[in-house]
Amino acid sequence: MKACMECHPDKAEATVHVKKGVHCESCHGAAKAHTEDWEKAKPFVPSTRADCTRCHAMIVSRPAWYPQIDPKTHNPDSKCVHCHSIHELPAVKK
Amino acid sequence: MSEDPKDITRRETLQTVGRSVLLIAIGVAGGVGGISTLQNVRREMKLKGTKKEGRYPGSPWYSMAIDIEKCIGCGRCVQACSEENDVPPGHYRTWIERYAIMKDGSVSITSPNGGINGFENDIDEDKVERAFFVPKLCNHCDDSPCTQVCPVGATFETKEGVVIVDYDWCIGCRYCIQSCPYGSRFWNPKRNTADKCTLCYHRIKKGEQPACAEVCPTGARLFGDLSDDASPLAKFVRENATMTMKPNLMTGAKVQYKGLSKEVV
């Protein structure tokens, strides 16, 4: 995380996830190669619903405090990032 | 690892010798161990991450705490571990189990591919009393059965309390794999040795977190130094009712669980 901040301080600022301690690599995948040579190795950029539902789909064994949605009923026709900004405010786009 | 023929012969020979010596050793240890274990019971009962006579055997004394209430079963830890440590597919140094305690009293435990791809919501909610995820890893026991059965001393506990395997010295007899009551060890077909969680020894030596703890999105895994009262881990263990896995086995397990149900222990 620290390594990413050196070059992407702006990406951390408005991010609910980062504030809550979600590591950049938890979403962008292992990015060590990118920190060593950012031109050659580009990290994964999440875009699909599956990238988000992996952590947010409603699962009965997930703890109750944790924010979950039912992917079948929660705006099933759009990508999550159409409405939820990950790196900008407001977190839910108008 | 290179496999030169000399090495293979040594490994094979030692495997045979190791097996016979070990059978005898286990027999003897069973008898002697029974007595000495009983003597240690009282002392070990105070065990909280193998704290003996109020002190840890070493400093730093590394371990991890798992907060079950925080685990969302996303599997990032398993994935990060596999990538970081080049763990062959189908094997896991750390994995996630899903426990579902059903209303009829039965317990279902599942871990599809160690949880590396997360979990589906595939259990019938109406029949579930309680369900939760339990991340598992090597408990880095202070009196670990695995180090005791290794015939050549290839697996041992470092001075920081981390149980590791010397891959160059392991003869591949697999006794350690069988002896681990937590199922934390596996046969690594790439290395041709026993293998297991090292708490990412190569990372923690550099002051970094183990890969699994670093990527956990909810902070369900807390790595740190038990011997340093000021460390977040020591504080967590002080302030919460934590527990180790299978404490009745007196393995001196170090990994601390918060919210461990009786079904899991």
Coordinates of C-alpha atoms in Angstrom, one line a residue:
Chain A
M1 CA 0.0 0.0 0.0
K2 CA 2.8 2.4 1.0
A3 CA 4.6 1.7 -2.2
C4 CA 1.4 2.6 -4.3
M5 CA 0.9 5.8 -2.4
E6 CA 4.2 7.2 -3.4
C7 CA 3.0 7.5 -7.0
H8 CA -0.8 7.5 -6.6
P9 CA -1.6 9.6 -3.6
D10 CA -4.7 10.9 -5.3
K11 CA -6.1 7.4 -5.6
A12 CA -6.2 6.9 -1.9
E13 CA -7.7 10.2 -0.9
A14 CA -11.4 9.8 -1.8
T15 CA -11.5 6.0 -1.4
V16 CA -13.9 4.6 1.1
H17 CA -12.1 1.3 0.7
V18 CA -8.7 2.6 1.4
K19 CA -9.9 4.5 4.5
K20 CA -11.3 1.2 5.8
G21 CA -8.0 -0.5 5.2
V22 CA -8.8 -2.3 2.0
H23 CA -5.4 -2.7 0.3
C24 CA -5.0 -1.5 -3.3
E25 CA -3.8 -5.0 -4.3
S26 CA -7.0 -6.5 -2.9
C27 CA -8.8 -5.0 -5.9
H28 CA -5.9 -4.4 -8.4
G29 CA -4.2 -7.8 -7.8
A30 CA -0.6 -8.4 -7.0
A31 CA 1.3 -5.4 -8.5
K32 CA 4.9 -5.8 -7.4
A33 CA 6.1 -5.9 -11.0
H34 CA 4.3 -2.6 -11.6
T35 CA 6.0 -0.9 -8.7
E36 CA 9.3 -1.9 -10.1
D37 CA 8.6 -0.9 -13.7
W38 CA 5.3 0.9 -14.1
E39 CA 5.6 1.2 -17.9
K40 CA 6.0 -2.4 -18.6
A41 CA 3.7 -4.0 -16.0
K42 CA 0.2 -2.6 -15.6
P43 CA -2.0 -3.9 -12.8
F44 CA -5.4 -5.3 -13.3
V45 CA -8.2 -2.7 -13.3
P46 CA -11.5 -4.1 -12.0
S47 CA -14.5 -3.3 -14.1
T48 CA -17.0 -6.2 -14.1
R49 CA -19.7 -6.9 -11.5
A50 CA -17.9 -10.1 -10.6
D51 CA -14.9 -8.1 -9.5
C52 CA -17.1 -6.4 -6.8
T53 CA -19.5 -9.2 -6.0
R54 CA -16.7 -11.4 -4.9
C55 CA -16.5 -9.2 -1.9
H56 CA -20.1 -7.8 -1.7
A57 CA -22.5 -10.5 -2.8
M58 CA -24.9 -11.5 -0.1
I59 CA -23.7 -14.7 1.5
V60 CA -25.3 -16.1 4.6
S61 CA -22.0 -16.9 6.2
R62 CA -20.8 -13.3 5.9
P63 CA -20.9 -11.3 9.1
A64 CA -24.0 -9.1 9.5
W65 CA -22.1 -5.9 9.9
Y66 CA -20.6 -6.1 6.5
P67 CA -22.2 -4.3 3.6
Q68 CA -23.7 -6.8 1.1
I69 CA -26.0 -6.6 -1.8
D70 CA -28.0 -9.3 -3.7
P71 CA -26.5 -9.2 -7.2
K72 CA -29.8 -10.5 -8.7
T73 CA -31.8 -7.5 -7.4
H74 CA -29.2 -4.7 -6.9
N75 CA -29.3 -2.9 -10.2
P76 CA -28.5 -6.0 -12.2
D77 CA -28.2 -4.3 -15.6
S78 CA -25.3 -2.0 -14.9
K79 CA -21.7 -2.3 -13.9
C80 CA -21.1 -1.4 -10.3
V81 CA -18.7 1.3 -11.3
H82 CA -21.3 3.1 -13.3
C83 CA -22.9 4.2 -10.1
H84 CA -20.2 3.6 -7.4
S85 CA -17.0 5.7 -7.7
I86 CA -14.1 3.9 -6.2
H87 CA -11.6 6.7 -6.4
E88 CA -13.7 9.9 -6.5
L89 CA -16.3 11.6 -4.5
P90 CA -19.2 11.4 -4.3
A91 CA -19.0 7.7 -3.8
V92 CA -22.3 7.2 -5.4
K93 CA -22.5 9.0 -8.7
K94 CA -25.5 11.3 -9.3
Chain B
M1 CA 15.2 -26.9 -6.9
S2 CA 17.8 -28.9 -8.8
E3 CA 17.5 -32.6 -8.5
D4 CA 21.0 -34.0 -8.9
P5 CA 21.2 -37.8 -8.8
K6 CA 23.3 -37.8 -5.7
D7 CA 20.6 -35.9 -3.9
I8 CA 17.9 -38.3 -4.9
T9 CA 19.9 -41.3 -3.7
R10 CA 20.4 -39.6 -0.4
R11 CA 16.8 -38.7 -0.2
E12 CA 15.7 -42.2 -1.0
T13 CA 18.1 -43.9 1.4
L14 CA 17.1 -41.5 4.2
Q15 CA 13.5 -42.1 3.5
T16 CA 13.9 -45.8 4.2
V17 CA 16.1 -45.3 7.2
G18 CA 13.9 -42.5 8.4
R19 CA 10.8 -44.6 8.2
S20 CA 12.2 -47.4 10.3
V21 CA 13.9 -45.1 12.9
L22 CA 10.7 -43.1 13.1
L23 CA 8.5 -46.0 13.8
I24 CA 10.6 -46.8 16.8
A25 CA 10.9 -43.2 17.8
I26 CA 7.2 -42.7 17.7
G27 CA 6.7 -45.7 19.9
V28 CA 9.2 -44.5 22.5
A29 CA 8.0 -40.9 22.3
G30 CA 4.5 -42.1 22.8
G31 CA 5.4 -43.6 26.2
V32 CA 7.7 -40.9 27.4
G33 CA 5.8 -38.1 25.9
G34 CA 2.7 -39.1 27.7
I35 CA 4.3 -38.6 31.1
S36 CA 6.1 -35.4 30.4
T37 CA 3.0 -33.9 28.7
L38 CA 1.0 -34.5 31.8
Q39 CA 3.6 -32.7 33.9
N40 CA 3.4 -29.8 31.5
V41 CA -0.3 -29.6 31.6
R42 CA -0.6 -27.1 34.3
R43 CA 2.0 -24.8 32.9
E44 CA 0.6 -25.1 29.4
M45 CA -2.9 -24.4 30.6
K46 CA -1.8 -20.8 31.0
L47 CA -0.9 -20.9 27.5
K48 CA -1.8 -18.0 25.4
G49 CA 0.4 -18.1 22.4
T50 CA 2.9 -20.3 24.3
K51 CA 3.5 -17.7 27.0
K52 CA 5.5 -19.6 29.6
E53 CA 6.1 -18.3 33.1
G54 CA 4.9 -15.0 32.0
R55 CA 7.3 -14.7 29.1
Y56 CA 7.6 -15.7 25.5
P57 CA 10.6 -17.8 24.7
G58 CA 11.9 -15.3 22.2
S59 CA 11.6 -11.7 21.1
P60 CA 10.3 -10.9 18.6
W61 CA 7.8 -13.8 18.9
Y62 CA 5.7 -13.7 15.8
S63 CA 2.2 -14.8 15.4
M64 CA -1.2 -13.9 13.9
A65 CA -4.6 -13.3 15.3
I66 CA -7.7 -14.1 13.3
D67 CA -11.0 -12.3 14.0
I68 CA -13.7 -14.6 12.7
E69 CA -16.4 -11.9 12.9
K70 CA -14.5 -9.9 10.3
C71 CA -13.8 -12.6 7.7
I72 CA -16.0 -12.2 4.6
G73 CA -14.7 -15.2 2.8
C74 CA -13.5 -13.3 -0.2
G75 CA -10.5 -15.5 -0.6
R76 CA -8.0 -12.8 -1.3
C77 CA -5.7 -14.1 1.4
V78 CA -5.5 -17.6 -0.2
Q79 CA -4.9 -16.1 -3.6
A80 CA -2.2 -13.7 -2.4
C81 CA -0.5 -16.5 -0.5
S82 CA -0.5 -18.7 -3.5
E83 CA 1.0 -16.0 -5.7
E84 CA 3.5 -14.8 -3.1
N85 CA 4.8 -18.3 -2.3
D86 CA 4.4 -20.0 -5.7
V87 CA 2.0 -22.6 -4.1
P88 CA 1.1 -25.3 -6.6
P89 CA -2.6 -25.3 -7.6
G90 CA -4.7 -27.5 -5.4
H91 CA -2.5 -27.0 -2.4
Y92 CA -2.8 -24.3 0.2
R93 CA -0.6 -22.8 2.9
T94 CA -3.6 -20.9 4.1
W95 CA -7.3 -21.6 3.3
I96 CA -10.8 -20.7 4.4
E97 CA -13.4 -23.0 5.7
R98 CA -17.1 -22.2 5.8
Y99 CA -18.9 -23.6 8.8
A100 CA -22.7 -23.8 8.6
I101 CA -24.4 -24.9 11.8
M102 CA -27.8 -26.1 10.7
K103 CA -31.0 -25.8 12.6
D104 CA -31.2 -29.6 12.8
G105 CA -27.8 -29.6 14.7
S106 CA -25.7 -30.9 11.8
V107 CA -22.6 -29.0 10.8
S108 CA -21.4 -28.5 7.3
I109 CA -17.8 -27.6 6.6
T110 CA -16.9 -26.6 3.0
S111 CA -13.8 -25.1 1.5
P112 CA -14.1 -25.2 -2.3
N113 CA -10.5 -24.9 -3.7
G114 CA -9.4 -23.7 -0.3
G115 CA -11.7 -20.7 -0.8
I116 CA -9.2 -19.2 -3.3
N117 CA -12.1 -18.0 -5.5
G118 CA -14.4 -17.0 -2.7
F119 CA -17.7 -18.7 -1.9
E120 CA -21.1 -18.9 -3.4
N121 CA -24.3 -18.3 -1.4
D122 CA -25.2 -21.9 -1.9
I123 CA -26.6 -23.0 1.4
D124 CA -30.2 -22.9 2.2
E125 CA -30.7 -19.9 4.4
D126 CA -33.8 -21.1 6.0
K127 CA -32.1 -24.2 7.4
V128 CA -29.1 -22.3 8.8
E129 CA -28.8 -21.5 12.4
R130 CA -25.4 -19.8 12.2
A131 CA -22.8 -19.6 9.5
F132 CA -19.3 -18.1 9.3
F133 CA -15.9 -18.3 7.8
V134 CA -12.7 -19.6 9.5
P135 CA -9.4 -18.7 7.9
K136 CA -6.8 -21.4 8.6
L137 CA -3.1 -21.6 8.5
C138 CA -0.2 -23.2 10.3
N139 CA -0.5 -22.5 14.0
H140 CA 3.3 -22.3 14.4
C141 CA 3.2 -24.5 17.4
D142 CA 5.9 -24.1 20.1
D143 CA 5.7 -27.8 20.9
S144 CA 4.9 -28.9 17.4
P145 CA 4.4 -32.5 16.5
C146 CA 5.8 -31.8 13.1
T147 CA 9.2 -30.7 14.2
Q148 CA 9.3 -33.5 16.7
V149 CA 8.7 -36.3 14.1
C150 CA 11.1 -34.9 11.5
P151 CA 13.9 -37.5 11.4
V152 CA 16.5 -35.1 10.1
G153 CA 15.7 -31.8 11.7
A154 CA 14.6 -30.3 8.4
T155 CA 11.7 -28.6 10.0
F156 CA 12.2 -26.5 13.0
E157 CA 11.1 -23.4 14.9
T158 CA 13.1 -20.3 14.4
K159 CA 14.2 -18.1 17.3
E160 CA 11.3 -15.8 16.4
G161 CA 8.8 -18.7 16.8
V162 CA 8.1 -19.4 13.2
V163 CA 8.0 -23.0 12.1
I164 CA 9.7 -23.5 8.7
V165 CA 11.0 -26.3 6.5
D166 CA 14.6 -26.3 5.2
Y167 CA 13.8 -27.5 1.7
D168 CA 17.3 -28.5 1.0
W169 CA 17.4 -30.7 4.0
C170 CA 13.9 -32.3 3.8
I171 CA 14.2 -35.9 2.8
G172 CA 10.5 -36.2 1.8
C173 CA 9.4 -38.8 4.3
R174 CA 6.1 -37.0 4.9
Y175 CA 5.9 -37.8 8.6
C176 CA 5.4 -34.2 9.4
I177 CA 2.4 -34.0 7.1
Q178 CA 0.8 -36.9 8.8
S179 CA 1.6 -35.6 12.3
C180 CA 0.1 -32.1 12.0
P181 CA -3.3 -32.2 13.8
Y182 CA -4.3 -29.1 11.9
G183 CA -3.7 -30.4 8.4
S184 CA -1.5 -27.4 7.7
R185 CA 1.2 -29.3 5.8
F186 CA 1.2 -30.7 2.3
W187 CA 3.4 -32.4 -0.2
N188 CA 4.7 -29.9 -2.7
P189 CA 5.1 -31.7 -6.0
K190 CA 7.1 -28.8 -7.4
R191 CA 9.7 -28.9 -4.7
N192 CA 9.5 -32.6 -3.8
T193 CA 9.4 -31.7 -0.2
A194 CA 7.0 -31.1 2.6
D195 CA 5.7 -27.5 2.5
K196 CA 3.7 -25.2 4.7
C197 CA 3.0 -21.6 5.8
T198 CA 6.1 -19.7 6.8
L199 CA 4.2 -16.6 7.9
C200 CA 5.9 -15.2 4.8
Y201 CA 9.2 -15.4 6.6
H202 CA 11.0 -13.7 3.6
R203 CA 8.6 -10.7 4.0
I204 CA 8.4 -10.4 7.8
K205 CA 12.2 -10.4 7.9
K206 CA 12.0 -7.2 5.9
G207 CA 9.5 -5.7 8.2
E208 CA 6.6 -6.4 5.9
Q209 CA 3.3 -8.2 6.6
P210 CA 2.6 -11.7 5.5
A211 CA 0.9 -11.5 2.1
C212 CA -2.5 -12.8 3.5
A213 CA -2.6 -10.2 6.2
E214 CA -1.7 -7.4 3.9
V215 CA -4.5 -8.1 1.4
C216 CA -7.2 -8.9 3.8
P217 CA -9.8 -6.2 3.1
T218 CA -11.4 -6.3 6.6
G219 CA -8.4 -6.7 8.8
A220 CA -9.5 -10.2 9.9
R221 CA -5.8 -11.2 10.0
L222 CA -3.5 -9.4 12.4
F223 CA 0.1 -10.2 12.2
G224 CA 2.6 -9.1 14.8
D225 CA 5.0 -9.6 17.7
L226 CA 3.4 -11.2 20.7
S227 CA 6.3 -10.4 22.9
D228 CA 6.1 -6.6 22.3
D229 CA 3.3 -5.4 24.7
A230 CA 2.9 -2.3 22.5
S231 CA 2.3 -4.2 19.3
P232 CA -1.3 -4.2 17.9
L233 CA -1.2 -8.0 18.1
A234 CA -0.3 -8.2 21.8
K235 CA -2.9 -5.5 22.5
F236 CA -5.5 -7.5 20.6
V237 CA -4.7 -10.7 22.5
R238 CA -4.9 -8.7 25.8
E239 CA -8.1 -7.1 25.1
N240 CA -10.1 -9.9 23.6
A241 CA -11.0 -13.4 24.6
T242 CA -8.8 -15.2 22.1
M243 CA -8.2 -18.9 21.9
T244 CA -6.0 -21.3 20.0
M245 CA -7.0 -24.3 17.9
K246 CA -7.2 -27.7 19.7
P247 CA -5.7 -26.4 23.0
N248 CA -6.3 -29.8 24.5
L249 CA -3.5 -31.2 22.3
M250 CA -0.9 -29.0 24.0
T251 CA 0.8 -28.2 20.8
G252 CA 1.6 -24.7 21.9
A253 CA -0.3 -23.3 18.9
K254 CA 0.4 -19.6 18.6
V255 CA -2.3 -18.4 16.2
Q256 CA -5.0 -16.7 18.2
Y257 CA -8.6 -16.9 17.2
K258 CA -11.3 -14.5 18.3
G259 CA -14.8 -15.8 18.1
L260 CA -13.9 -19.4 17.8
S261 CA -17.1 -21.6 18.1
K262 CA -17.0 -25.0 19.8
E263 CA -17.8 -26.6 16.5
V264 CA -14.4 -25.4 15.1
V265 CA -12.0 -25.8 18.0

